C-alpha positions as protocol buffer text, in pm:
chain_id: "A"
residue {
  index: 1
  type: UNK
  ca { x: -9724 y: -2131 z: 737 }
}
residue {
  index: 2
  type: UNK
  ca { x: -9405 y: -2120 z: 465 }
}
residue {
  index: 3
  type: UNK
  ca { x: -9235 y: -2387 z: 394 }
}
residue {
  index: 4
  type: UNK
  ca { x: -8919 y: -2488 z: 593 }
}
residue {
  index: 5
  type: UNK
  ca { x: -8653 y: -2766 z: 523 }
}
residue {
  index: 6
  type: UNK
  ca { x: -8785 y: -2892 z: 824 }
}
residue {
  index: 7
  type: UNK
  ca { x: -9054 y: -3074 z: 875 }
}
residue {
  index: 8
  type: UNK
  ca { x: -9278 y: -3140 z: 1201 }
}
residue {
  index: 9
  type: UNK
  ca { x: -9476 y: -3408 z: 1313 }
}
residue {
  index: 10
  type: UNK
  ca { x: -9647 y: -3465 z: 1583 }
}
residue {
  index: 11
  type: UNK
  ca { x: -9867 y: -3740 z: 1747 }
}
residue {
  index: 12
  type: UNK
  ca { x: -10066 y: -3675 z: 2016 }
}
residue {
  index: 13
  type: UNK
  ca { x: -9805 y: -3808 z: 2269 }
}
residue {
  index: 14
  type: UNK
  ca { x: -9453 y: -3626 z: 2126 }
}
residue {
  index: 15
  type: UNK
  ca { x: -9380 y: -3364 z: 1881 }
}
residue {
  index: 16
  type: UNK
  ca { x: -9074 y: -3471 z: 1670 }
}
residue {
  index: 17
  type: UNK
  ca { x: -8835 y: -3268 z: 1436 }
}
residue {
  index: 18
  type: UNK
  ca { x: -8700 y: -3375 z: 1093 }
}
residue {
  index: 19
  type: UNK
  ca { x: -8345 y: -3175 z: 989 }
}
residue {
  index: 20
  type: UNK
  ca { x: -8309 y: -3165 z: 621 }
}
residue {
  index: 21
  type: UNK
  ca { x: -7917 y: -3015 z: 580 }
}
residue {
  index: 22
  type: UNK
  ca { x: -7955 y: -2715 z: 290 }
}
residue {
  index: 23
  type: UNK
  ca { x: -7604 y: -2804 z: 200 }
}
residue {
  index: 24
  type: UNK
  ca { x: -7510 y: -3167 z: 187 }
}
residue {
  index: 25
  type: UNK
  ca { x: -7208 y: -3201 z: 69 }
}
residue {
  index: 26
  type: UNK
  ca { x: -7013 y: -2866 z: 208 }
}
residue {
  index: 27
  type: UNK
  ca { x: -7062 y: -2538 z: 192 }
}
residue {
  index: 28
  type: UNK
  ca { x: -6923 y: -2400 z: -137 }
}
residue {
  index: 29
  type: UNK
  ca { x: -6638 y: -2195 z: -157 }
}
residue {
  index: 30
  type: UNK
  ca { x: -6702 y: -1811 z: -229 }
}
residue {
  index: 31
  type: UNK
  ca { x: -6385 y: -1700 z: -371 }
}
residue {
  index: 32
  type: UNK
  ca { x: -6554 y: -1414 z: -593 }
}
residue {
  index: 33
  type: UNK
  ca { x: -6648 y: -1292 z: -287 }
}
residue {
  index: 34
  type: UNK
  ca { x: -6340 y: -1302 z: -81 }
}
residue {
  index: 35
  type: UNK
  ca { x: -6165 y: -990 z: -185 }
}
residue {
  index: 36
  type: UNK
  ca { x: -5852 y: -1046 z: 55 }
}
residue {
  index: 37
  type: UNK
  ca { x: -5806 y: -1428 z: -115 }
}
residue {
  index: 38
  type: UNK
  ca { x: -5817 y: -1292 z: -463 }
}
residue {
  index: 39
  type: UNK
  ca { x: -5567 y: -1015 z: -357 }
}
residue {
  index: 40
  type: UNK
  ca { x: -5318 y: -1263 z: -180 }
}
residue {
  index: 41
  type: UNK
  ca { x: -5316 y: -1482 z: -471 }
}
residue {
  index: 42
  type: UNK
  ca { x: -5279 y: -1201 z: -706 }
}
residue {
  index: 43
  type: UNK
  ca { x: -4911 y: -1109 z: -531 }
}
residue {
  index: 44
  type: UNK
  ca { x: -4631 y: -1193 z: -699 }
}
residue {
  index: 45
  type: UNK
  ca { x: -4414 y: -1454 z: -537 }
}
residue {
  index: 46
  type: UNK
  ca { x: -4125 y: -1397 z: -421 }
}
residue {
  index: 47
  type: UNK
  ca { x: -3838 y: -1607 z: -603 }
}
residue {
  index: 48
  type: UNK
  ca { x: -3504 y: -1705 z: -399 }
}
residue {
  index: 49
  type: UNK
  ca { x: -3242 y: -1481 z: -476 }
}
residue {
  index: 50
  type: UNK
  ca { x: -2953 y: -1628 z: -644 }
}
residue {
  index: 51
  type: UNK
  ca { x: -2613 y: -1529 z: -474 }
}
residue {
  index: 52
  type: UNK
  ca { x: -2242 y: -1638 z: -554 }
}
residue {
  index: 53
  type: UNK
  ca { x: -2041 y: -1831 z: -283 }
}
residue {
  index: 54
  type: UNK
  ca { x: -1910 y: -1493 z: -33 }
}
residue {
  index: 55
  type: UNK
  ca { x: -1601 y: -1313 z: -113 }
}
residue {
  index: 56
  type: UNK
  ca { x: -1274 y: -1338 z: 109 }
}
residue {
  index: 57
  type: UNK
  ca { x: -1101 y: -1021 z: 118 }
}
residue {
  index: 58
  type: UNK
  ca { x: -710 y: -1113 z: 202 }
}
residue {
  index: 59
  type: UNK
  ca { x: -593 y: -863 z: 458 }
}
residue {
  index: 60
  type: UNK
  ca { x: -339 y: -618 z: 421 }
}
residue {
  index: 61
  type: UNK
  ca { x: -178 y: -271 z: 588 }
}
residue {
  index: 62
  type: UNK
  ca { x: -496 y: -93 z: 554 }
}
residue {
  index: 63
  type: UNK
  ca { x: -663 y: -294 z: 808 }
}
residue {
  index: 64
  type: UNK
  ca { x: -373 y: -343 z: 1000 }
}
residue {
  index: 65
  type: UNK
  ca { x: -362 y: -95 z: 1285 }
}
residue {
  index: 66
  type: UNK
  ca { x: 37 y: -95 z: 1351 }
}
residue {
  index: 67
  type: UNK
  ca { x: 78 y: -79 z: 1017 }
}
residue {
  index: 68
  type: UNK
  ca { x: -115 y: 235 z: 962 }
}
residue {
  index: 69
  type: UNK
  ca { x: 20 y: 377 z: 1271 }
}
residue {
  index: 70
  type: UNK
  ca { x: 361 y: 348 z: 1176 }
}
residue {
  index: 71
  type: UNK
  ca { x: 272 y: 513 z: 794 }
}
residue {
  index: 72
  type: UNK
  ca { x: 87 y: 801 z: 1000 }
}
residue {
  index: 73
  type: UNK
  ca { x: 435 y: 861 z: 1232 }
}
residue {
  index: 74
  type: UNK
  ca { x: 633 y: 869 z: 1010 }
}
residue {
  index: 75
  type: UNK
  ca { x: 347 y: 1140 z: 773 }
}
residue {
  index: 76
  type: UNK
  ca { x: 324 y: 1310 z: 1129 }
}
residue {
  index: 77
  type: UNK
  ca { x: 669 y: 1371 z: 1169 }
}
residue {
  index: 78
  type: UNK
  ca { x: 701 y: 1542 z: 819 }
}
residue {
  index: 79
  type: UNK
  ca { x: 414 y: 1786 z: 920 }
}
residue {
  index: 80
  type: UNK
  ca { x: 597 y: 1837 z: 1265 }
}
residue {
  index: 81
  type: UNK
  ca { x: 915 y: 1938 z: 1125 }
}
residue {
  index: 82
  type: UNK
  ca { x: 790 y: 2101 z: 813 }
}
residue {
  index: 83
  type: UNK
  ca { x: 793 y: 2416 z: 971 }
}
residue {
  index: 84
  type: UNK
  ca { x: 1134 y: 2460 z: 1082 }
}
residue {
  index: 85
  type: UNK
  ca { x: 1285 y: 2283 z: 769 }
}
residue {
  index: 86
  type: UNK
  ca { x: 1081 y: 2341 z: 448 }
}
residue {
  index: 87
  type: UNK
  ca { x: 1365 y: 2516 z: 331 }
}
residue {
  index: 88
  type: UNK
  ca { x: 1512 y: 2127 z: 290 }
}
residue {
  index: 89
  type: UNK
  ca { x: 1182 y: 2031 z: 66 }
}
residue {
  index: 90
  type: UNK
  ca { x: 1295 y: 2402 z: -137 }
}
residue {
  index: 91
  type: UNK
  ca { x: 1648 y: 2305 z: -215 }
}
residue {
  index: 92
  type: UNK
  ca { x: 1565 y: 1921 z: -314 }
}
residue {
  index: 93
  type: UNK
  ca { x: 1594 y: 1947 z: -668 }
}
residue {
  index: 94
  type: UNK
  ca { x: 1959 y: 2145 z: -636 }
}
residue {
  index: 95
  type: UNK
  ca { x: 2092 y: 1878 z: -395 }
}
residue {
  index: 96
  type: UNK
  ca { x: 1998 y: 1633 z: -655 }
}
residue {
  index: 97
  type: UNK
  ca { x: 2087 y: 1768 z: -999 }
}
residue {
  index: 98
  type: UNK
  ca { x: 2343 y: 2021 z: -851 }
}
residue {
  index: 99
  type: UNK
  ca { x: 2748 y: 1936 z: -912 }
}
residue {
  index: 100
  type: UNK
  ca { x: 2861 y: 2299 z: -900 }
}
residue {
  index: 101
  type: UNK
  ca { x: 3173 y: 2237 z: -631 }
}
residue {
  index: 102
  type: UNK
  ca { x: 3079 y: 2571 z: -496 }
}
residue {
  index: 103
  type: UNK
  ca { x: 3245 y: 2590 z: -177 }
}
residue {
  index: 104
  type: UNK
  ca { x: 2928 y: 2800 z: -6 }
}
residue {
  index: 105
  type: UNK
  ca { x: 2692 y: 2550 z: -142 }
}
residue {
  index: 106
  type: UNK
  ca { x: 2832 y: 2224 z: -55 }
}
residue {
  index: 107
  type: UNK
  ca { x: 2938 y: 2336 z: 319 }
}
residue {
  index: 108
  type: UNK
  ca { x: 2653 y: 2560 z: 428 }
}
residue {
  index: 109
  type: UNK
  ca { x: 2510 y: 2526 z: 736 }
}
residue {
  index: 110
  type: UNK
  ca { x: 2218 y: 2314 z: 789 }
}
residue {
  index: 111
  type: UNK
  ca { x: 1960 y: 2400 z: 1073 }
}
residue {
  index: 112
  type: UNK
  ca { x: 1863 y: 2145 z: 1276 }
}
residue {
  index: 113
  type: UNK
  ca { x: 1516 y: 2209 z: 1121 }
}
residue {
  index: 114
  type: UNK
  ca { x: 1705 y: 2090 z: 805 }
}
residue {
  index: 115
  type: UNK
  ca { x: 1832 y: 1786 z: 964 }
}
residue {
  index: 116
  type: UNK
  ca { x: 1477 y: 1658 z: 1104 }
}
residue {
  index: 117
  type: UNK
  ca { x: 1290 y: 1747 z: 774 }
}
residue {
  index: 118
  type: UNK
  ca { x: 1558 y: 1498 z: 590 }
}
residue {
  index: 119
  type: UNK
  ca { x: 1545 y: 1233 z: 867 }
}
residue {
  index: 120
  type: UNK
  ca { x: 1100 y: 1269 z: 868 }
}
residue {
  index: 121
  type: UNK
  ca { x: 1108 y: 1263 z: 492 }
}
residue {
  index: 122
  type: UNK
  ca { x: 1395 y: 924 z: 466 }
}
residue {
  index: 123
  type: UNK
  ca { x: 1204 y: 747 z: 733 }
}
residue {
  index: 124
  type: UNK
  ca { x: 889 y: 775 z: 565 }
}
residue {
  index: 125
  type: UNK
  ca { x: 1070 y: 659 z: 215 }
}
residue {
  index: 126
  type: UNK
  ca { x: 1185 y: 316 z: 417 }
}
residue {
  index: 127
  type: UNK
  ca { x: 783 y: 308 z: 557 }
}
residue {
  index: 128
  type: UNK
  ca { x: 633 y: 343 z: 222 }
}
residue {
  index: 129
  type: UNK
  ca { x: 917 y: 81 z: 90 }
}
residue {
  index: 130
  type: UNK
  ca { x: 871 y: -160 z: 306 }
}
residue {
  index: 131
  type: UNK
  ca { x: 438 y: -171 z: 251 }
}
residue {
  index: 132
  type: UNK
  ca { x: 557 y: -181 z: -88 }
}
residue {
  index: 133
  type: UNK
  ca { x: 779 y: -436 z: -39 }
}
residue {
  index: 134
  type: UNK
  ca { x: 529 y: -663 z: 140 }
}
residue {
  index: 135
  type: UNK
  ca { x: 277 y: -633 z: -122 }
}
residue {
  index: 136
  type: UNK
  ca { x: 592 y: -704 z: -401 }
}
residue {
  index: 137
  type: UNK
  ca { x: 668 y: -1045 z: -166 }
}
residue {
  index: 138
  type: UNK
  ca { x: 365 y: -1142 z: -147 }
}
residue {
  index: 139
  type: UNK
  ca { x: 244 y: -1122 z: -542 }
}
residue {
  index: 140
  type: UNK
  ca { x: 585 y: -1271 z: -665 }
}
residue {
  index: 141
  type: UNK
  ca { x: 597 y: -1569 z: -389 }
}
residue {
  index: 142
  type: UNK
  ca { x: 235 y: -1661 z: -320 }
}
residue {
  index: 143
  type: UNK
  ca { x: 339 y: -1940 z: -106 }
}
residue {
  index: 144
  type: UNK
  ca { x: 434 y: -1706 z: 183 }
}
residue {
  index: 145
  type: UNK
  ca { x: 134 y: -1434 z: 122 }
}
residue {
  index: 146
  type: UNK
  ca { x: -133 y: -1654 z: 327 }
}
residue {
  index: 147
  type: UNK
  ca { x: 131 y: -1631 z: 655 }
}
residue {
  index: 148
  type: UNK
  ca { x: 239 y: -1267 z: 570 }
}
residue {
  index: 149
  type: UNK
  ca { x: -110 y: -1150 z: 594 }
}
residue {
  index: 150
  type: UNK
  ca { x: -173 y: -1343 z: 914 }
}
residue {
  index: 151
  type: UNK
  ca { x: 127 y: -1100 z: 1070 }
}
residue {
  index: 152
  type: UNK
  ca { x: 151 y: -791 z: 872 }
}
residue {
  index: 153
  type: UNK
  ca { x: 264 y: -556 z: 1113 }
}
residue {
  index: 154
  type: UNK
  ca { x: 555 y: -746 z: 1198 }
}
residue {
  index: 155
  type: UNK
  ca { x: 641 y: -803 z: 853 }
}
residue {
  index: 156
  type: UNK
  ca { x: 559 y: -436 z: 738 }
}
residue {
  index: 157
  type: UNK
  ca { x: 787 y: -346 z: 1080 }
}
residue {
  index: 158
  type: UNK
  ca { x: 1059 y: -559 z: 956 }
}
residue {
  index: 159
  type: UNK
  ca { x: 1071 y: -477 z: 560 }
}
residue {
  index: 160
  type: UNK
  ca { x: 1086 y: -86 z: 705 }
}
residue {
  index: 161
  type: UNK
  ca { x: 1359 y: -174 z: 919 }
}
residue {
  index: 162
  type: UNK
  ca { x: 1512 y: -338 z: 694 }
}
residue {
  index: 163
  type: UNK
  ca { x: 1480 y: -49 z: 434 }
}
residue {
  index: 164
  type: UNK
  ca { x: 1615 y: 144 z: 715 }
}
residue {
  index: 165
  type: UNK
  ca { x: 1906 y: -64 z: 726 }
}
residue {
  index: 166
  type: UNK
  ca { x: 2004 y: -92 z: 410 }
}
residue {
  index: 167
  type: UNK
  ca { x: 1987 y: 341 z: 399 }
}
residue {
  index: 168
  type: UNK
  ca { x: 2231 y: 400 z: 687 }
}
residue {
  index: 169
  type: UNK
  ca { x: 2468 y: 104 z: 496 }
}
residue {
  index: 170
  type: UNK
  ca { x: 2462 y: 311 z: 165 }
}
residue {
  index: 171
  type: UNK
  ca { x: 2489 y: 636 z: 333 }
}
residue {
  index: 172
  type: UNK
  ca { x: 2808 y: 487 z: 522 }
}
residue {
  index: 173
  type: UNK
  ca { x: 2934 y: 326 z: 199 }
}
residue {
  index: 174
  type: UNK
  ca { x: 2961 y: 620 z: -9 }
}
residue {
  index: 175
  type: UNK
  ca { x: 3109 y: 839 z: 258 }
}
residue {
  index: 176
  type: UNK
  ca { x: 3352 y: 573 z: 302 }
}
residue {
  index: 177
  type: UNK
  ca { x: 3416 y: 546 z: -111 }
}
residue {
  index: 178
  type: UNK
  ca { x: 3430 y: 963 z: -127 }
}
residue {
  index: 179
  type: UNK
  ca { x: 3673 y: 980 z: 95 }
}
residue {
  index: 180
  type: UNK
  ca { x: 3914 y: 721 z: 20 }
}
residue {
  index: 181
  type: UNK
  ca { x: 3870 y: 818 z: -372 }
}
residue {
  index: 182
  type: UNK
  ca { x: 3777 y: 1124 z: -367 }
}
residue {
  index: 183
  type: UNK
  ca { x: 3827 y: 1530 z: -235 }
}
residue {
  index: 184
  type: UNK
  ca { x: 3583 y: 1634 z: 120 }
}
residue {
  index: 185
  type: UNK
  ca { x: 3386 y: 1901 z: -111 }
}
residue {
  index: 186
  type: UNK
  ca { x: 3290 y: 1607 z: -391 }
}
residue {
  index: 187
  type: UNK
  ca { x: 3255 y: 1381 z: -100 }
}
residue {
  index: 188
  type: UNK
  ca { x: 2997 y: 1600 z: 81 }
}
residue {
  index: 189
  type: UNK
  ca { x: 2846 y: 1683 z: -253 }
}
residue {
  index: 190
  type: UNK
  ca { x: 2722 y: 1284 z: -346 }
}
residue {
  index: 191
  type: UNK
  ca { x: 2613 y: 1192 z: -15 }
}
residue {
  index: 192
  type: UNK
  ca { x: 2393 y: 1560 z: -31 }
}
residue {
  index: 193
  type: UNK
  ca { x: 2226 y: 1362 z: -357 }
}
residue {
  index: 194
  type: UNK
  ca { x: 2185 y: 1038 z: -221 }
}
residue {
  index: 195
  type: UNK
  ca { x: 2022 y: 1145 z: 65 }
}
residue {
  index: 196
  type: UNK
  ca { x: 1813 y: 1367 z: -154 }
}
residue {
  index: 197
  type: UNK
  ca { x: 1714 y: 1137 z: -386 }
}
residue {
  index: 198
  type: UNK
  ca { x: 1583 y: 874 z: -133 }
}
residue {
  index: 199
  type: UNK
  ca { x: 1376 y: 1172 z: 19 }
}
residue {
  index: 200
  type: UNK
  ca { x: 1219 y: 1261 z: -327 }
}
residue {
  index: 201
  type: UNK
  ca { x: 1199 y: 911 z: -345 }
}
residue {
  index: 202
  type: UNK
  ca { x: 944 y: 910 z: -105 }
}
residue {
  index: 203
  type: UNK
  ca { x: 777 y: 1186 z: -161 }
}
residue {
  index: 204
  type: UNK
  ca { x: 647 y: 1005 z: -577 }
}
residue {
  index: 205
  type: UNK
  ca { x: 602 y: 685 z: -396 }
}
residue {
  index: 206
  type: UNK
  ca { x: 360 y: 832 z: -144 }
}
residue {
  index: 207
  type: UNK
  ca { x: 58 y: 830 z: -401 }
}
residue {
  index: 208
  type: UNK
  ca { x: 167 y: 529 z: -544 }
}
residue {
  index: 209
  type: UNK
  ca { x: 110 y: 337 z: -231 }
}
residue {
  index: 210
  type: UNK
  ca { x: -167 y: 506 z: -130 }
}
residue {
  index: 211
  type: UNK
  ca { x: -368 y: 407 z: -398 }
}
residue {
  index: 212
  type: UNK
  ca { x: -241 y: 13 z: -304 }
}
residue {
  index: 213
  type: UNK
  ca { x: -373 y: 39 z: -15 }
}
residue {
  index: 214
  type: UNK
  ca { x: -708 y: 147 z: -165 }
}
residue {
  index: 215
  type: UNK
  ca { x: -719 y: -47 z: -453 }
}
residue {
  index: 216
  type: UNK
  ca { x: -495 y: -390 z: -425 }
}
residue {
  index: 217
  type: UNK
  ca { x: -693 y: -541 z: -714 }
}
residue {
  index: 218
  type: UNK
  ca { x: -415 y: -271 z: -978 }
}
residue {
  index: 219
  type: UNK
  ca { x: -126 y: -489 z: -770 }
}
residue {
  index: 220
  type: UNK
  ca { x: 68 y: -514 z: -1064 }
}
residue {
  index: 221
  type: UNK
  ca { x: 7 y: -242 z: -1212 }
}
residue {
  index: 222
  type: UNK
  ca { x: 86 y: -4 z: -941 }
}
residue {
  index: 223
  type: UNK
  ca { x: 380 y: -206 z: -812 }
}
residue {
  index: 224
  type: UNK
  ca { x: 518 y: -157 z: -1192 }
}
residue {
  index: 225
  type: UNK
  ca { x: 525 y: 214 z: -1148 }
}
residue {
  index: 226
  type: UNK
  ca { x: 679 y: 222 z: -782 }
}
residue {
  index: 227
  type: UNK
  ca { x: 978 y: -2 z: -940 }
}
residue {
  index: 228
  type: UNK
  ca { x: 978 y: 271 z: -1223 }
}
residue {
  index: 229
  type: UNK
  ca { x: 997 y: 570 z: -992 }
}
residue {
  index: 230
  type: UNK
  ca { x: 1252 y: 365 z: -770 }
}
residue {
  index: 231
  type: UNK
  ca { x: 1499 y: 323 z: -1073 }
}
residue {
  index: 232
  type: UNK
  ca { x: 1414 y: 703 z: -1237 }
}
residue {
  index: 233
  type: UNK
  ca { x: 1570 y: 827 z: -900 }
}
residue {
  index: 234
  type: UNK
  ca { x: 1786 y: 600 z: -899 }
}
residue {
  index: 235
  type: UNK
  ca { x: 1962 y: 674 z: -1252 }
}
residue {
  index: 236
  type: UNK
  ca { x: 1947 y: 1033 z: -1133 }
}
residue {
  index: 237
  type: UNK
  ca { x: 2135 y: 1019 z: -844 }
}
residue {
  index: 238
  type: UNK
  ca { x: 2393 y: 779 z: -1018 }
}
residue {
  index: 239
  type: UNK
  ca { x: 2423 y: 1061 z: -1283 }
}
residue {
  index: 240
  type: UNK
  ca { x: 2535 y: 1296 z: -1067 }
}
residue {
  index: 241
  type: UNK
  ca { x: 2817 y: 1078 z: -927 }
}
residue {
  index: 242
  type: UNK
  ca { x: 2932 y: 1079 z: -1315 }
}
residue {
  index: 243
  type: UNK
  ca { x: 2932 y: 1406 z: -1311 }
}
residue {
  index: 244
  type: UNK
  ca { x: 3108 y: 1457 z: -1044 }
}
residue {
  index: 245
  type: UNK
  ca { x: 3372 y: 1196 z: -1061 }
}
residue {
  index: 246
  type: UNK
  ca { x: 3405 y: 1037 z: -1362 }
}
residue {
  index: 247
  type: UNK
  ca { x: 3499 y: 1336 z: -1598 }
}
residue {
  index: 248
  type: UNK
  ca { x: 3745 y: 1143 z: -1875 }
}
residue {
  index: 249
  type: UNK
  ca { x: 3664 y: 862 z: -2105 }
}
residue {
  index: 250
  type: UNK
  ca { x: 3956 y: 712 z: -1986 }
}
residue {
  index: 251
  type: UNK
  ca { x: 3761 y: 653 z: -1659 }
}
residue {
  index: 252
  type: UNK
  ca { x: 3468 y: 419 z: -1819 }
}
residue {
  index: 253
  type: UNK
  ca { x: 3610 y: 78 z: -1698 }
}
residue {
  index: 254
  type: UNK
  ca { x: 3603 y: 223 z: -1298 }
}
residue {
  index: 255
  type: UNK
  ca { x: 3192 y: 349 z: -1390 }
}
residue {
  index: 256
  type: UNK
  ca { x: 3116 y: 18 z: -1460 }
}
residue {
  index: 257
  type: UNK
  ca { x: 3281 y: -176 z: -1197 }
}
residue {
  index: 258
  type: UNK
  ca { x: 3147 y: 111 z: -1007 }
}
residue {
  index: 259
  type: UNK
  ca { x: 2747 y: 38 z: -1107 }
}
residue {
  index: 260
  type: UNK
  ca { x: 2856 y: -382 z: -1045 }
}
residue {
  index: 261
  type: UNK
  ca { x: 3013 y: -328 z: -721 }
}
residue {
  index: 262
  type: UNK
  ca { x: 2817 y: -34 z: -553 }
}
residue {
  index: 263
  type: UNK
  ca { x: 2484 y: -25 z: -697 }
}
residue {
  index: 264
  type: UNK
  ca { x: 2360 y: -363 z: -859 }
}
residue {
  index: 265
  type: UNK
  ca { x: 2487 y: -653 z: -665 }
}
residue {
  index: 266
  type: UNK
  ca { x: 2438 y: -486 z: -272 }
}
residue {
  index: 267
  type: UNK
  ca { x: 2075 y: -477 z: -386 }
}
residue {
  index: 268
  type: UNK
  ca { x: 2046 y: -770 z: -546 }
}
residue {
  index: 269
  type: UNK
  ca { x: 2193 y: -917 z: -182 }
}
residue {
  index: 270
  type: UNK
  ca { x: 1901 y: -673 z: 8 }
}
residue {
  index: 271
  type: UNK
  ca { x: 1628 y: -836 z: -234 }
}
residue {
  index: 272
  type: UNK
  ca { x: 1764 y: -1187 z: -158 }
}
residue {
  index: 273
  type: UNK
  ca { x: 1809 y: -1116 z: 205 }
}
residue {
  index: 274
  type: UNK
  ca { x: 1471 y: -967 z: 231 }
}
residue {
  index: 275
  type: UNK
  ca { x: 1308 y: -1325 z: 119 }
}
residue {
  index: 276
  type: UNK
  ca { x: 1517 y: -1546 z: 311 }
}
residue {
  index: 277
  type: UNK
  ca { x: 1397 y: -1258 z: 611 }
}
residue {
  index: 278
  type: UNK
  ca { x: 1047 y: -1308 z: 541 }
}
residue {
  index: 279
  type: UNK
  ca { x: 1026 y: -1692 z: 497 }
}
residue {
  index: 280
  type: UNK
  ca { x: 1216 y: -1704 z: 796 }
}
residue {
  index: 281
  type: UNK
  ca { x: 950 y: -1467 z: 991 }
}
residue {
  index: 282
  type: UNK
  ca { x: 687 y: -1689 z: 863 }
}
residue {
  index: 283
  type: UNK
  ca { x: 801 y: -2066 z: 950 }
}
């Protein structure tokens, strides 16, 4: 018989069996053999990514839905009217450079098409002002920007309206000043350029806010340029009043008092009424 670990012995009463273990102290581990272990521990182990502390991205008229709303009336109402009165968008550049007291020009008949096209293309200068204006507020007085962005439609609504405001006070301001110092037909001529030059107004600032909206991080940058188009327009429009009126050197005194009186210090009052208006809207 071969030989077994066991052994056997019997007696003519029992038979007993001896176990002898083959492996005493454990069975040994196979690993050469174990194809899945040697293919597990071959992996590479995956480290813990290392991330920076999360981003907070401050909220603004993009993501505001009455705020967007209002900026897409007042687009809307441009594309409504457009085709009626895109004669209006045609003559811009004569009503603003134009002082030629040509009875025919300064007295013609505007369409009502006309009228809406100036009235879509003004309210969506105040719109695009008064986002601009919110972002302006809010990078010059950081203090209120945290409680501005908690309500920006109301403070977008407000800036507009008061951009609004301030329009219909200048428009009544020079009508009042043309007529009291002036003929009907130079009158009618500088209120025909103001109201021009706040739609053109609009019309360079729409990029420039657009690309605010899209890229906030170029603040200062982009709010640079929309002061720069403001005050080119600006300087146009008060050329043509020297044209029109002030045509001796003898007149240079009543230009300047002119610029102090009627240009600089009612907006210095709208930009200081404009903060008190916000700070107010936010306590």
């Amino acid at each position: 018989m071969p030989n077994t670990p066991d052994t056997i012995s019997s007696t003519p009463d029992s038979v007993v069996v001896q176990f002898t273990p083959a492996y005493p102290t454990g069975i040994p581990a196979a690993q050469q053999l174990d194809t899945v272990v040697q293919r597990v521990e071959s992996l590479p182990v995956m480290e813990t990514p290392k991330v920076s502390a999360p981003t907070i991205h401050s909220r603004g008229p993009l993501y505001d839905t009455g705020s967007m709303s209002l900026l897409l009336m007042s687009m809307l109402m441009i594309v409504v009217s457009f085709r009626s009165g895109y004669k209006y968008i045609e003559n811009l550049g004569s009503n603003l450079f134009s002082v030629r007291k040509r009875r025919e020009n300064a007295f013609a008949t505007h369409t009502m098409g006309d009228m809406r096209m100036m009235m879509a293309l003004v309210l969506n200068s105040c719109v695009l002002k008064g986002i601009l204006l919110f972002y302006a507020i809010g990078y010059f007085l950081p203090q209120l920007r945290a409680e501005m962005q908690a309500h920006v439609f109301v403070n977008v609504g407000v800036l507009s309206g008061a951009c609004l405001a301030f329009h219909l006070l200048q428009n009544i301001f020079y009508g009042t000043l043309g007529y009291v110092f002036s003929d009907s037909l130079s009158r009618r001529l500088w209120l025909i350029g103001f109201r021009a030059s706040q739609s053109v107004c609009g019309l360079l600032l729409f990029p420039v806010t657009a690309f605010l909206l899209l890229f906030p991080s170029a603040m200062e940058m982009l709010l640079m340029l929309a002061a720069g188009i403001y005050l080119l327009v600006k300087i146009v429009f008060i050329l043509k009043g020297l044209r029109i009126f002030f045509n001796k050197i003898s007149l240079t005194f009543y230009f300047i008092l002119y610029l102090c009186s009627v240009e600089f210090v009612p907006l210095v009052i709208f930009a200081i009424s404009l903060v008190k208006i916000c700070t107010l809207l936010q306590s």
